[in-house]
Tab-separated table of C-alpha atoms and ligand atoms in Angstrom:
chain	number	residue	atom	x	y	z
A	1045	UNK	CA	-15.191	-11.351	-16.390
A	1046	UNK	CA	-18.492	-11.033	-17.964
A	1047	UNK	CA	-21.760	-11.902	-15.378
A	1048	UNK	CA	-24.527	-14.114	-16.070
A	1049	UNK	CA	-27.754	-12.131	-17.223
A	1050	UNK	CA	-28.821	-11.529	-13.865
A	1051	UNK	CA	-25.814	-12.846	-11.306
A	1052	UNK	CA	-25.555	-10.092	-8.913
A	1053	UNK	CA	-23.108	-7.750	-8.987
A	1054	UNK	CA	-20.194	-8.296	-6.569
A	1055	UNK	CA	-21.080	-6.967	-3.294
A	1056	UNK	CA	-18.184	-4.192	-2.208
A	1057	UNK	CA	-18.140	-2.914	1.493
A	1058	UNK	CA	-19.442	-0.071	3.150
A	1059	UNK	CA	-16.467	2.346	2.116
A	1060	UNK	CA	-16.338	-0.200	-1.644
A	1061	UNK	CA	-14.041	-2.524	-0.597
A	1062	UNK	CA	-13.645	-5.414	-3.374
A	1063	UNK	CA	-10.808	-8.248	-3.665
A	1064	UNK	CA	-10.001	-5.593	-7.177
A	1065	UNK	CA	-9.350	-2.078	-4.662
A	1066	UNK	CA	-6.033	-0.796	-4.259
A	1067	UNK	CA	-5.417	2.206	-2.048
A	1068	UNK	CA	-2.142	0.555	-0.289
A	1069	UNK	CA	-0.535	4.373	-1.432
A	1070	UNK	CA	-2.456	5.713	1.025
A	1071	UNK	CA	-1.600	2.999	3.169
A	1072	UNK	CA	2.078	3.410	3.208
A	1073	UNK	CA	1.681	6.655	4.690
A	1074	UNK	CA	-0.489	6.832	7.565
A	1075	UNK	CA	1.175	3.150	9.177
A	1076	UNK	CA	4.622	5.788	7.606
A	1077	UNK	CA	3.349	8.246	10.254
A	1078	UNK	CA	2.267	6.314	12.565
A	1079	UNK	CA	5.288	4.001	13.455
A	1080	UNK	CA	5.573	5.142	17.218
A	1081	UNK	CA	1.823	4.956	18.508
A	1082	UNK	CA	1.003	1.735	16.400
A	1083	UNK	CA	4.256	-0.433	17.190
A	1084	UNK	CA	3.770	1.165	20.964
A	1085	UNK	CA	-0.200	-0.807	21.172
A	1086	UNK	CA	1.712	-3.834	19.783
A	1087	UNK	CA	4.030	-3.508	22.782
A	1088	UNK	CA	1.316	-3.255	25.164
A	1089	UNK	CA	-0.560	-6.220	24.232
A	1090	UNK	CA	0.318	-9.096	26.433
A	1091	UNK	CA	1.224	-12.325	24.043
A	1092	UNK	CA	1.508	-15.306	25.477
A	1093	UNK	CA	4.575	-17.075	24.029
A	1094	UNK	CA	4.452	-20.219	21.126
A	1095	UNK	CA	0.841	-18.175	20.133
A	1096	UNK	CA	-0.600	-17.302	16.674
A	1097	UNK	CA	-1.892	-13.956	15.782
A	1098	UNK	CA	-3.977	-13.121	13.099
A	1099	UNK	CA	-4.463	-9.785	11.751
A	1100	UNK	CA	-7.272	-8.979	9.694
A	1101	UNK	CA	-7.643	-6.694	7.165
A	1102	UNK	CA	-3.700	-7.047	7.333
A	1103	UNK	CA	-3.434	-4.019	3.904
A	1104	UNK	CA	-0.183	-3.890	3.179
A	1105	UNK	CA	1.536	-5.557	5.362
A	1106	UNK	CA	3.631	-3.056	7.497
A	1107	UNK	CA	2.140	-4.134	11.347
A	1108	UNK	CA	3.047	-7.953	10.694
A	1109	UNK	CA	6.814	-6.333	10.669
A	1110	UNK	CA	6.116	-4.638	14.048
A	1111	UNK	CA	3.837	-8.071	15.489
A	1112	UNK	CA	6.938	-10.381	14.262
A	1113	UNK	CA	9.521	-8.101	15.971
A	1114	UNK	CA	7.656	-7.160	19.358
A	1115	UNK	CA	6.447	-11.376	19.944
A	1116	UNK	CA	8.265	-13.806	22.734
A	1117	UNK	CA	9.404	-17.085	21.593
A	1118	UNK	CA	7.311	-19.769	19.497
A	1119	UNK	CA	4.617	-17.619	18.620
A	1120	UNK	CA	3.797	-16.682	15.416
A	1121	UNK	CA	1.117	-13.798	12.986
A	1122	UNK	CA	-0.690	-13.940	9.951
A	1123	UNK	CA	-2.217	-11.618	7.096
A	1124	UNK	CA	-5.702	-11.458	5.834
A	1125	UNK	CA	-7.244	-8.774	3.727
A	1126	UNK	CA	-10.026	-8.420	1.458
A	1127	UNK	CA	-7.830	-6.866	-1.535
A	1128	UNK	CA	-5.694	-9.063	-3.701
A	1129	UNK	CA	-3.299	-5.823	-4.776
A	1130	UNK	CA	-2.879	-5.489	-0.057
A	1131	UNK	CA	-2.264	-8.987	0.898
A	1132	UNK	CA	0.748	-9.404	-2.573
A	1133	UNK	CA	2.549	-6.211	-1.533
A	1134	UNK	CA	1.940	-7.359	2.691
A	1135	UNK	CA	3.912	-10.730	1.663
A	1136	UNK	CA	6.437	-8.244	0.051
A	1137	UNK	CA	6.830	-6.196	2.896
A	1138	UNK	CA	6.485	-8.852	5.963
A	1139	UNK	CA	8.957	-12.216	4.062
A	1140	UNK	CA	7.968	-15.037	5.534
A	1141	UNK	CA	4.525	-13.722	7.041
A	1142	UNK	CA	1.885	-16.068	5.257
A	1143	UNK	CA	-0.874	-13.624	3.882
A	1144	UNK	CA	-4.097	-14.703	2.357
A	1145	UNK	CA	-6.292	-12.764	0.647
A	1146	UNK	CA	-9.989	-12.975	1.942
A	1147	UNK	CA	-12.996	-12.301	3.415
A	1148	UNK	CA	-12.640	-11.686	7.036
A	1149	UNK	CA	-16.405	-11.947	6.450
A	1150	UNK	CA	-15.728	-15.223	5.768
A	1151	UNK	CA	-11.842	-16.429	7.206
A	1152	UNK	CA	-10.321	-19.329	5.172
A	1153	UNK	CA	-9.511	-20.116	8.790
A	1154	UNK	CA	-10.543	-23.134	11.242
A	1155	UNK	CA	-12.239	-22.379	14.632
A	1156	UNK	CA	-9.849	-20.984	17.352
A	1157	UNK	CA	-6.867	-22.101	15.609
A	1158	UNK	CA	-5.765	-17.589	16.562
A	1159	UNK	CA	-4.595	-16.295	20.105
A	1160	UNK	CA	-5.260	-12.692	19.135
A	1161	UNK	CA	-6.746	-11.084	16.761
A	1162	UNK	CA	-5.799	-7.558	15.796
A	1163	UNK	CA	-7.911	-5.453	13.235
A	1164	UNK	CA	-7.338	-2.130	12.653
A	1165	UNK	CA	-9.116	0.952	10.819
A	1166	UNK	CA	-10.378	-2.705	9.147
A	1167	UNK	CA	-14.379	-3.105	10.267
A	1168	UNK	CA	-15.568	0.050	9.704
A	1169	UNK	CA	-15.400	-0.858	6.190
A	1170	UNK	CA	-18.403	-3.225	6.422
A	1171	UNK	CA	-21.239	-3.163	5.745
A	1172	UNK	CA	-22.020	-5.499	10.157
A	1173	UNK	CA	-19.114	-5.086	11.658
A	1174	UNK	CA	-20.576	-6.521	13.592
A	1175	UNK	CA	-20.432	-9.877	12.375
A	1176	UNK	CA	-17.565	-8.662	10.705
A	1177	UNK	CA	-16.447	-9.085	15.417
A	1178	UNK	CA	-18.447	-11.916	15.331
A	1179	UNK	CA	-17.073	-13.811	12.738
A	1180	UNK	CA	-13.301	-13.434	13.770
A	1181	UNK	CA	-14.212	-13.777	16.789
A	1182	UNK	CA	-15.592	-17.512	16.259
A	1183	UNK	CA	-10.808	-17.774	14.951
A	1184	UNK	CA	-10.220	-17.225	18.805
A	1185	UNK	CA	-9.027	-20.385	21.502
A	1186	UNK	CA	-10.833	-20.523	24.690
A	1187	UNK	CA	-9.509	-17.755	26.751
A	1188	UNK	CA	-8.639	-15.842	22.914
A	1189	UNK	CA	-8.407	-12.129	23.026
A	1190	UNK	CA	-9.646	-9.143	19.928
A	1191	UNK	CA	-8.113	-6.282	19.884
A	1192	UNK	CA	-10.262	-3.514	17.117
A	1193	UNK	CA	-8.566	-0.537	17.008
A	1194	UNK	CA	-9.986	3.024	15.034
A	1195	UNK	CA	-8.532	5.869	14.440
A	1196	UNK	CA	-10.443	9.250	15.269
A	1197	UNK	CA	-12.864	8.148	16.845
A	1198	UNK	CA	-12.773	12.452	17.802
A	1199	UNK	CA	-12.154	14.701	15.100
A	1200	UNK	CA	-8.533	15.474	13.957
A	1201	UNK	CA	-7.816	19.352	15.045
A	1202	UNK	CA	-5.618	20.011	11.889
A	1203	UNK	CA	-6.384	24.516	12.785
A	1204	UNK	CA	-5.582	24.963	15.723
A	1205	UNK	CA	-6.045	28.796	15.224
A	1206	UNK	CA	-9.384	28.212	13.121
A	1207	UNK	CA	-11.937	25.059	14.641
A	1208	UNK	CA	-14.749	26.841	12.404
A	1209	UNK	CA	-12.828	27.068	9.025
A	1210	UNK	CA	-12.124	22.931	10.555
A	1211	UNK	CA	-15.634	21.858	11.679
A	1212	UNK	CA	-16.765	22.939	7.910
A	1213	UNK	CA	-14.150	20.880	6.002
A	1214	UNK	CA	-15.184	18.376	8.451
A	1215	UNK	CA	-18.716	18.737	6.769
A	1216	UNK	CA	-17.432	18.557	3.680
A	1217	UNK	CA	-16.156	14.933	3.681
A	1218	UNK	CA	-18.690	13.441	5.283
A	1219	UNK	CA	-21.120	15.312	3.007
A	1220	UNK	CA	-19.080	14.523	-0.369
A	1221	UNK	CA	-18.177	10.489	1.474
A	1222	UNK	CA	-22.390	10.706	1.688
A	1223	UNK	CA	-22.550	11.010	-2.241
A	1224	UNK	CA	-19.985	8.998	-3.300
A	1225	UNK	CA	-20.474	6.260	-1.415
A	1226	UNK	CA	-24.569	6.798	-1.086
A	1227	UNK	CA	-23.953	6.177	2.595
A	1228	UNK	CA	-26.311	7.390	5.015
A	1229	UNK	CA	-24.909	9.592	8.287
A	1230	UNK	CA	-25.969	6.852	10.496
A	1231	UNK	CA	-23.507	3.906	8.749
A	1232	UNK	CA	-20.687	6.732	9.159
A	1233	UNK	CA	-21.468	7.421	12.233
A	1234	UNK	CA	-21.382	3.825	12.989
A	1235	UNK	CA	-17.766	3.536	13.612
A	1236	UNK	CA	-17.529	5.519	17.344
A	1237	UNK	CA	-19.631	2.778	18.665
A	1238	UNK	CA	-16.207	0.398	19.067
A	1239	UNK	CA	-17.277	-1.104	22.116
A	1240	UNK	CA	-20.876	-0.810	21.608
A	1241	UNK	CA	-19.891	-3.856	18.377
A	1242	UNK	CA	-17.701	-5.772	20.723
A	1243	UNK	CA	-20.674	-5.996	23.511
A	1244	UNK	CA	-23.308	-7.527	20.734
A	1245	UNK	CA	-20.795	-9.557	19.757
A	1246	UNK	CA	-21.211	-11.190	22.997
A	1247	UNK	CA	-18.202	-10.847	23.943
A	1248	UNK	CA	-16.105	-10.589	27.553
A	1249	UNK	CA	-14.361	-8.168	29.505
A	1250	UNK	CA	-14.615	-5.555	27.030
A	1251	UNK	CA	-11.385	-3.030	27.802
A	1252	UNK	CA	-10.328	0.304	25.674
A	1253	UNK	CA	-7.327	2.786	25.562
A	1254	UNK	CA	-7.156	5.884	23.532
A	1255	UNK	CA	-4.182	6.893	22.327
A	1256	UNK	CA	-3.272	10.964	20.968
A	1257	UNK	CA	-1.278	10.774	17.416
A	1258	UNK	CA	0.845	14.379	18.496
A	1259	UNK	CA	2.520	15.733	15.626
A	1260	UNK	CA	4.271	19.696	16.382
A	1261	UNK	CA	6.300	22.182	14.052
A	1262	UNK	CA	8.781	21.760	13.232
A	1263	UNK	CA	7.178	18.159	10.404
A	1264	UNK	CA	9.350	15.050	10.400
A	1265	UNK	CA	9.744	14.720	6.903
A	1266	UNK	CA	6.825	11.132	7.352
A	1267	UNK	CA	5.085	14.010	9.578
A	1268	UNK	CA	4.391	16.273	5.851
A	1269	UNK	CA	4.309	13.326	3.844
A	1270	UNK	CA	0.775	11.963	5.070
A	1271	UNK	CA	-0.657	15.391	6.306
A	1272	UNK	CA	0.141	16.944	2.576
A	1273	UNK	CA	-0.226	13.331	0.489
A	1274	UNK	CA	-2.699	11.657	1.733
A	1275	UNK	CA	-5.109	14.048	4.126
A	1276	UNK	CA	-4.381	17.766	1.808
A	1277	UNK	CA	-4.504	16.490	-1.640
A	1278	UNK	CA	-6.605	12.962	-1.100
A	1279	UNK	CA	-8.990	13.203	0.958
A	1280	UNK	CA	-9.795	16.872	0.786
A	1281	UNK	CA	-9.051	19.640	-2.314
A	1282	UNK	CA	-10.512	19.961	-5.581
A	1283	UNK	CA	-13.255	17.241	-4.795
A	1284	UNK	CA	-14.547	19.157	-1.827
A	1285	UNK	CA	-14.574	22.447	-3.824
A	1286	UNK	CA	-18.734	21.611	-4.105
A	1287	UNK	CA	-18.994	21.565	-0.314
A	1288	UNK	CA	-18.025	24.254	0.362
A	1289	UNK	CA	-18.785	28.228	0.395
A	1290	UNK	CA	-15.895	30.104	-1.486
A	1291	UNK	CA	-14.602	31.845	0.661
A	1292	UNK	CA	-13.210	28.942	3.051
A	1293	UNK	CA	-12.483	26.629	-0.118
A	1294	UNK	CA	-10.139	29.529	-1.007
A	1295	UNK	CA	-8.245	29.316	2.753
A	1296	UNK	CA	-8.205	25.681	2.757
A	1297	UNK	CA	-6.548	25.824	-0.126
A	1298	UNK	CA	-4.201	28.153	0.763
A	1299	UNK	CA	-3.718	26.488	3.859
A	1300	UNK	CA	-3.038	23.380	2.170
A	1301	UNK	CA	-0.387	24.615	-0.625
A	1302	UNK	CA	2.661	24.125	-0.502
A	1303	UNK	CA	3.517	27.027	-2.797
A	1304	UNK	CA	2.202	29.780	-0.860
A	1305	UNK	CA	2.823	31.847	2.791
A	1306	UNK	CA	-0.279	30.787	4.651
A	1307	UNK	CA	0.859	26.907	3.810
A	1308	UNK	CA	-0.689	25.399	7.470
A	1309	UNK	CA	2.850	22.738	7.657
A	1310	UNK	CA	5.205	25.431	7.781
A	1311	UNK	CA	3.311	27.456	11.038
A	1312	UNK	CA	4.887	27.519	14.201
A	1313	UNK	CA	2.413	27.014	15.214
A	1314	UNK	CA	0.537	24.109	14.050
A	1315	UNK	CA	-0.126	21.365	16.377
A	1316	UNK	CA	-2.620	17.715	14.624
A	1317	UNK	CA	-3.832	15.121	17.224
A	1318	UNK	CA	-5.518	12.116	15.509
A	1319	UNK	CA	-7.429	9.511	18.519
A	1320	UNK	CA	-6.175	5.893	17.683
A	1321	UNK	CA	-8.631	3.683	19.850
A	1322	UNK	CA	-7.826	0.287	20.813
A	1323	UNK	CA	-11.298	-2.137	22.200
A	1324	UNK	CA	-9.559	-5.294	23.448
A	1325	UNK	CA	-12.011	-8.036	24.428
A	1326	UNK	CA	-12.321	-11.636	24.799
A	1327	UNK	CA	-13.321	-14.389	22.793
B	2609	LIG	C1	-8.158	1.414	6.587
B	2609	LIG	S1	-7.558	0.299	5.542
B	2609	LIG	C2	-6.246	-1.026	6.944
B	2609	LIG	C3	-5.081	-1.981	6.746
B	2609	LIG	C4	-4.440	-2.059	8.548
B	2609	LIG	N1	-4.861	-2.666	9.072
B	2609	LIG	C5	-3.822	-0.744	7.970
B	2609	LIG	O1	-3.430	-0.312	9.700
B	2609	LIG	O2	-2.338	0.128	7.794
B	2609	LIG	C6	-8.875	-1.659	5.545
B	2609	LIG	C7	-8.701	-2.856	5.088
B	2609	LIG	O3	-9.469	-3.577	5.201
B	2609	LIG	C8	-9.149	-3.997	3.759
B	2609	LIG	N2	-10.747	-4.849	4.092
B	2609	LIG	C9	-12.023	-4.357	3.864
B	2609	LIG	N3	-12.551	-5.029	3.845
B	2609	LIG	C10	-12.414	-6.422	4.185
B	2609	LIG	C11	-13.005	-7.387	4.182
B	2609	LIG	N4	-14.611	-7.330	4.117
B	2609	LIG	N5	-11.922	-8.711	4.625
B	2609	LIG	C12	-10.903	-8.297	4.869
B	2609	LIG	N6	-10.546	-7.633	4.364
B	2609	LIG	C13	-10.876	-6.122	4.083
B	2609	LIG	C14	-9.297	-3.535	2.804
B	2609	LIG	O4	-8.507	-3.906	1.727
B	2609	LIG	C15	-8.241	-2.928	3.418
B	2609	LIG	O5	-6.432	-2.848	3.642
């Protein structure tokens, strides 16, 4: 589409999201890896019979099938995502489940039609997450509940044997993302205020629980694929070269290379930890 002179450019989200963005492969890898913990979190939320549930920012729709398996009789789940590609994939993954392409800041639903809203790793993509919570809370019926989930509020543990290198790598990733998206440190760290977002949006009965996703050697295939493809190659890799001292970059490259004898995921002492926090509140 050609924009008219002077027309405002479509505003992208804090992390570059637009209706045309596609990182479906990454989402699939994450959901296959974190499936046990995510399913357990869904099963732990009580949902009355005949409820309507919205998965806002549903990505490739993996959770829609888990919701369907968990819901009581007569209840339905609906997906919504900004990305047209993600929404299309979600329709295929969760056949028979309605999935709409839409912006959760201006959701294409009437107010007060959902009993539960579930949104995982999505609100931190917004420039104003509290506005996102408010927009989603308006969709709740009286007595309805919203569950907002976020992984990695505390730093993931990758290298149990080398906290120093891990800290340098984490800082390098933050510096890379600050440069890539032109974000300030405070915009990035705002994600830690999950509970504060719900409070500032005026919601009641805010509760929170953090689960640990924990994996040790020997890893299942889904765990190794997520860590190797999403983290070692997708999040770290060559892009961190200019953000680390050469000696640290060289050490990281060896730990992340399946062809190297020092490959981290083959170490018997490999121990991975990632937090998954879910805050729940009433509308
Ligand atoms: C990190 S992914 C998480 C997807 C999914 N919840 C999951 O756990 O796999 C973030 C998702 O939020 C979507 N998203 C970002 N901004 C959005 C917005 N304003 N409205 C709706 N969806 C949005 C993205 O397209 C992406 O699919």
